Tab-separated table of N, CA, C and O in Angstrom:
chain	number	residue	atom	x	y	z
A	9	MET	N	0.972	-1.313	0.119
A	9	MET	CA	0.007	0.211	-0.159
A	9	MET	C	0.986	1.120	0.215
A	9	MET	O	1.931	1.371	0.679
A	10	SER	N	0.366	2.366	-0.835
A	10	SER	CA	1.263	3.232	-0.945
A	10	SER	C	1.171	4.216	0.327
A	10	SER	O	-0.011	4.235	1.033
A	11	ALA	N	2.036	5.224	0.306
A	11	ALA	CA	2.161	6.167	1.195
A	11	ALA	C	0.709	7.367	1.256
A	11	ALA	O	0.165	7.461	2.132
A	12	ASN	N	0.603	7.165	0.048
A	12	ASN	CA	-0.675	8.253	-0.178
A	12	ASN	C	-1.715	7.668	0.276
A	12	ASN	O	-2.785	8.156	0.553
A	13	THR	N	-1.921	6.281	-0.328
A	13	THR	CA	-3.139	5.467	0.377
A	13	THR	C	-3.571	5.466	1.752
A	13	THR	O	-4.131	5.817	2.170
A	14	LEU	N	-2.308	5.389	2.309
A	14	LEU	CA	-2.321	5.135	4.002
A	14	LEU	C	-2.668	6.484	4.576
A	14	LEU	O	-3.440	6.839	5.589
A	15	LEU	N	-1.937	7.769	3.977
A	15	LEU	CA	-2.489	8.880	4.554
A	15	LEU	C	-4.141	9.500	4.056
A	15	LEU	O	-4.663	9.675	5.244
A	16	HIS	N	-4.505	9.074	2.715
A	16	HIS	CA	-5.922	8.934	2.196
A	16	HIS	C	-7.040	8.367	3.349
A	16	HIS	O	-7.956	8.895	4.075
A	17	GLN	N	-6.208	7.127	3.748
A	17	GLN	CA	-7.536	6.396	4.885
A	17	GLN	C	-7.386	6.905	6.247
A	17	GLN	O	-8.158	7.082	6.782
A	18	SER	N	-6.058	7.406	6.525
A	18	SER	CA	-5.932	8.051	8.055
A	18	SER	C	-6.777	9.080	8.214
A	18	SER	O	-7.435	9.569	8.974
A	19	ARG	N	-6.839	10.075	6.933
A	19	ARG	CA	-7.502	11.125	6.847
A	19	ARG	C	-9.280	10.965	6.912
A	19	ARG	O	-10.228	11.775	7.394
A	20	GLN	N	-9.514	9.934	6.022
A	20	GLN	CA	-10.882	9.555	6.099
A	20	GLN	C	-11.340	8.931	7.187
A	20	GLN	O	-12.397	9.587	7.481
A	21	PHE	N	-10.577	8.551	8.105
A	21	PHE	CA	-10.894	8.165	9.461
A	21	PHE	C	-11.210	8.970	10.305
A	21	PHE	O	-12.125	9.105	10.914
A	22	ALA	N	-10.320	10.139	10.253
A	22	ALA	CA	-10.327	11.427	11.217
A	22	ALA	C	-11.572	12.019	11.161
A	22	ALA	O	-12.024	12.502	11.964
A	23	VAL	N	-11.841	12.427	9.529
A	23	VAL	CA	-12.787	12.847	9.125
A	23	VAL	C	-14.566	12.234	9.686
A	23	VAL	O	-15.179	12.741	9.961
A	24	SER	N	-14.476	10.951	9.456
A	24	SER	CA	-15.524	10.189	9.519
A	24	SER	C	-15.758	10.439	11.319
A	24	SER	O	-16.790	10.441	11.681
A	25	ASN	N	-14.961	10.524	12.103
A	25	ASN	CA	-15.163	10.628	13.392
A	25	ASN	C	-15.487	11.937	13.640
A	25	ASN	O	-16.120	12.063	14.545
A	26	VAL	N	-14.968	12.976	13.357
A	26	VAL	CA	-15.262	14.323	13.406
A	26	VAL	C	-16.908	14.369	12.912
A	26	VAL	O	-17.721	15.068	13.920
A	27	ALA	N	-17.189	13.773	11.859
A	27	ALA	CA	-18.815	13.684	11.403
A	27	ALA	C	-19.580	13.023	12.747
A	27	ALA	O	-20.770	13.461	12.563
A	28	ALA	N	-18.988	11.961	12.859
A	28	ALA	CA	-19.855	11.136	13.860
A	28	ALA	C	-19.898	11.697	15.344
A	28	ALA	O	-21.391	12.100	15.676
A	29	SER	N	-18.843	12.542	15.735
A	29	SER	CA	-18.989	13.133	17.164
A	29	SER	C	-19.831	14.368	16.642
A	29	SER	O	-20.858	14.838	17.800
A	30	ALA	N	-20.065	15.050	15.686
A	30	ALA	CA	-20.652	16.547	15.585
A	30	ALA	C	-22.338	15.550	15.721
A	30	ALA	O	-23.213	16.447	16.332
A	31	ARG	N	-22.422	14.513	15.126
A	31	ARG	CA	-24.095	13.939	14.912
A	31	ARG	C	-24.484	13.553	16.239
A	31	ARG	O	-25.482	13.978	16.877
A	32	ILE	N	-23.251	12.857	16.937
A	32	ILE	CA	-23.738	12.767	18.416
A	32	ILE	C	-24.301	14.075	19.247
A	32	ILE	O	-24.906	13.691	20.192
A	33	GLU	N	-23.702	14.839	18.657
A	33	GLU	CA	-24.090	16.242	19.639
A	33	GLU	C	-25.057	16.788	19.043
A	33	GLU	O	-25.327	17.963	19.767
A	34	GLY	N	-25.790	16.128	18.181
A	34	GLY	CA	-26.573	17.087	17.428
A	34	GLY	C	-26.787	17.886	16.545
A	34	GLY	O	-27.088	18.802	16.163
A	35	LEU	N	-25.362	18.182	15.829
A	35	LEU	CA	-24.722	18.826	15.004
A	35	LEU	C	-24.755	18.693	13.352
A	35	LEU	O	-24.764	17.643	13.324
A	36	LYS	N	-24.853	19.259	12.750
A	36	LYS	CA	-24.958	19.026	11.125
A	36	LYS	C	-24.156	19.913	10.677
A	36	LYS	O	-23.913	21.080	10.888
A	37	LEU	N	-22.975	19.191	9.928
A	37	LEU	CA	-22.067	20.033	9.067
A	37	LEU	C	-22.393	20.893	8.054
A	37	LEU	O	-23.312	20.242	7.080
A	38	SER	N	-22.097	21.981	7.722
A	38	SER	CA	-22.269	22.447	6.602
A	38	SER	C	-22.146	22.217	5.236
A	38	SER	O	-20.942	21.247	5.356
A	39	LYS	N	-22.414	22.606	4.556
A	39	LYS	CA	-22.149	22.025	3.196
A	39	LYS	C	-20.385	22.577	2.791
A	39	LYS	O	-19.708	21.780	2.453
A	40	GLU	N	-20.272	23.633	3.226
A	40	GLU	CA	-18.794	24.321	3.045
A	40	GLU	C	-17.737	23.511	3.890
A	40	GLU	O	-16.874	23.180	3.102
A	41	LEU	N	-18.296	23.279	5.127
A	41	LEU	CA	-17.169	22.381	5.453
A	41	LEU	C	-17.202	20.840	5.282
A	41	LEU	O	-16.415	20.600	4.905
A	42	GLU	N	-18.258	20.264	4.969
A	42	GLU	CA	-18.161	18.935	4.163
A	42	GLU	C	-17.048	19.236	2.902
A	42	GLU	O	-16.084	18.288	2.718
A	43	LYS	N	-17.418	20.254	2.103
A	43	LYS	CA	-16.485	20.166	0.878
A	43	LYS	C	-15.182	20.626	1.578
A	43	LYS	O	-14.138	19.623	0.896
A	44	ASN	N	-14.806	21.409	2.682
A	44	ASN	CA	-13.213	21.580	2.936
A	44	ASN	C	-12.846	20.614	3.330
A	44	ASN	O	-11.454	20.204	3.391
A	45	LEU	N	-13.167	19.306	4.382
A	45	LEU	CA	-12.944	17.938	4.898
A	45	LEU	C	-13.139	16.997	3.653
A	45	LEU	O	-11.587	16.486	3.920
A	46	TYR	N	-13.705	17.322	2.522
A	46	TYR	CA	-13.101	16.281	1.477
A	46	TYR	C	-12.014	16.663	1.120
A	46	TYR	O	-11.081	15.880	0.565
A	47	ASN	N	-11.483	18.151	0.813
A	47	ASN	CA	-10.485	18.616	0.280
A	47	ASN	C	-8.926	18.461	1.137
A	47	ASN	O	-8.256	18.270	0.649
A	48	TYR	N	-9.667	18.467	2.422
A	48	TYR	CA	-8.501	17.423	3.243
A	48	TYR	C	-8.099	16.469	3.198
A	48	TYR	O	-7.111	15.807	3.182
A	49	ILE	N	-9.387	15.592	3.067
A	49	ILE	CA	-9.056	14.133	2.689
A	49	ILE	C	-8.275	13.731	1.446
A	49	ILE	O	-7.172	12.796	1.378
A	50	VAL	N	-8.408	14.572	0.463
A	50	VAL	CA	-7.806	14.278	-0.949
A	50	VAL	C	-6.461	14.855	-0.899
A	50	VAL	O	-5.541	14.984	-2.133
A	51	GLY	N	-6.163	15.797	0.148
A	51	GLY	CA	-4.757	16.299	0.170
A	51	GLY	C	-4.811	17.938	-0.411
A	51	GLY	O	-3.443	18.223	-0.807
A	52	LYS	N	-5.944	18.307	-0.926
A	52	LYS	CA	-5.872	19.750	-1.266
A	52	LYS	C	-5.745	20.618	-0.428
A	52	LYS	O	-5.575	21.635	-0.462
A	53	LYS	N	-6.123	20.279	0.982
A	53	LYS	CA	-6.171	21.308	2.177
A	53	LYS	C	-5.514	20.982	3.298
A	53	LYS	O	-5.382	19.494	3.409
A	54	SER	N	-5.048	21.536	3.937
A	54	SER	CA	-4.172	21.453	5.255
A	54	SER	C	-5.122	21.337	6.665
A	54	SER	O	-5.941	22.323	6.238
A	55	ILE	N	-4.483	20.791	7.932
A	55	ILE	CA	-5.490	21.040	9.009
A	55	ILE	C	-5.431	22.803	8.929
A	55	ILE	O	-6.334	23.351	9.431
A	56	ARG	N	-4.299	23.238	9.076
A	56	ARG	CA	-3.600	24.615	9.529
A	56	ARG	C	-4.885	25.261	8.724
A	56	ARG	O	-5.366	26.486	9.194
A	57	GLN	N	-4.987	25.335	6.968
A	57	GLN	CA	-5.845	25.737	6.268
A	57	GLN	C	-7.088	25.885	6.899
A	57	GLN	O	-8.012	26.822	6.671
A	58	LEU	N	-7.677	24.563	7.203
A	58	LEU	CA	-9.200	24.308	7.847
A	58	LEU	C	-8.947	25.143	9.187
A	58	LEU	O	-10.200	26.062	8.914
A	59	ILE	N	-8.358	25.373	9.657
A	59	ILE	CA	-8.742	26.118	11.272
A	59	ILE	C	-8.597	27.669	10.677
A	59	ILE	O	-9.522	28.238	11.109
A	60	GLU	N	-7.803	28.237	9.935
A	60	GLU	CA	-7.691	29.562	9.586
A	60	GLU	C	-8.664	29.858	9.006
A	60	GLU	O	-9.398	30.951	9.164
A	61	GLN	N	-9.409	29.419	8.075
A	61	GLN	CA	-10.609	29.625	7.148
A	61	GLN	C	-11.812	29.554	8.450
A	61	GLN	O	-12.753	30.548	8.499
A	62	SER	N	-11.605	28.501	9.155
A	62	SER	CA	-13.004	28.701	10.484
A	62	SER	C	-12.713	29.725	11.380
A	62	SER	O	-13.892	30.448	11.324
A	63	LYS	N	-11.366	30.173	11.720
A	63	LYS	CA	-11.228	31.444	12.328
A	63	LYS	C	-11.720	32.586	11.647
A	63	LYS	O	-12.542	33.495	12.304
A	64	GLN	N	-11.448	32.461	10.197
A	64	GLN	CA	-11.759	33.717	9.575
A	64	GLN	C	-13.264	34.094	9.555
A	64	GLN	O	-13.754	35.209	9.575
A	65	ARG	N	-13.985	32.860	9.209
A	65	ARG	CA	-15.453	32.522	9.286
A	65	ARG	C	-15.910	33.439	10.189
A	65	ARG	O	-16.952	34.121	10.638
A	66	TYR	N	-15.519	32.784	11.438
A	66	TYR	CA	-16.297	33.252	12.673
A	66	TYR	C	-15.876	34.835	13.071
A	66	TYR	O	-16.766	35.304	13.476
A	67	ILE	N	-14.613	34.918	12.686
A	67	ILE	CA	-14.575	36.543	12.549
A	67	ILE	C	-15.559	37.301	12.219
A	67	ILE	O	-16.079	38.340	12.491
A	68	SER	N	-15.319	36.849	10.510
A	68	SER	CA	-16.401	37.979	9.708
A	68	SER	C	-18.038	37.753	10.323
A	68	SER	O	-18.666	38.708	10.156
A	69	GLN	N	-18.232	36.943	10.870
A	69	GLN	CA	-19.549	36.325	11.292
A	69	GLN	C	-19.700	37.624	12.746
A	69	GLN	O	-20.890	38.019	12.589
A	70	ARG	N	-18.600	37.441	13.770
A	70	ARG	CA	-19.005	37.966	14.565
A	70	ARG	C	-19.174	39.813	14.391
A	70	ARG	O	-20.081	40.283	15.127
A	71	LEU	N	-18.416	40.061	13.803
A	71	LEU	CA	-18.021	41.528	12.718
A	71	LEU	C	-19.597	42.046	12.432
A	71	LEU	O	-19.965	43.254	12.711
A	72	LYS	N	-20.236	41.174	11.851
A	72	LYS	CA	-21.778	41.297	11.088
A	72	LYS	C	-22.887	41.314	12.088
A	72	LYS	O	-23.259	42.163	12.125
A	73	ARG	N	-22.529	41.113	13.367
A	73	ARG	CA	-23.590	41.521	14.394
A	73	ARG	C	-23.540	42.976	14.835
A	73	ARG	O	-23.176	43.708	15.100
């Protein structure tokens, strides 16, 4: 099995756990987050990028209030 396949499987497992935890808490993932998590799984985005984007969305939403 290649390193890319192992990385992909590892990321898929982590994302599946995130989604399951959210469902247990009664939360629904946004379409944007689902898209970003998919991009993480396939290697188009890093965790650092996802966190930074989440922070920016949170800040912009707070400023709109």
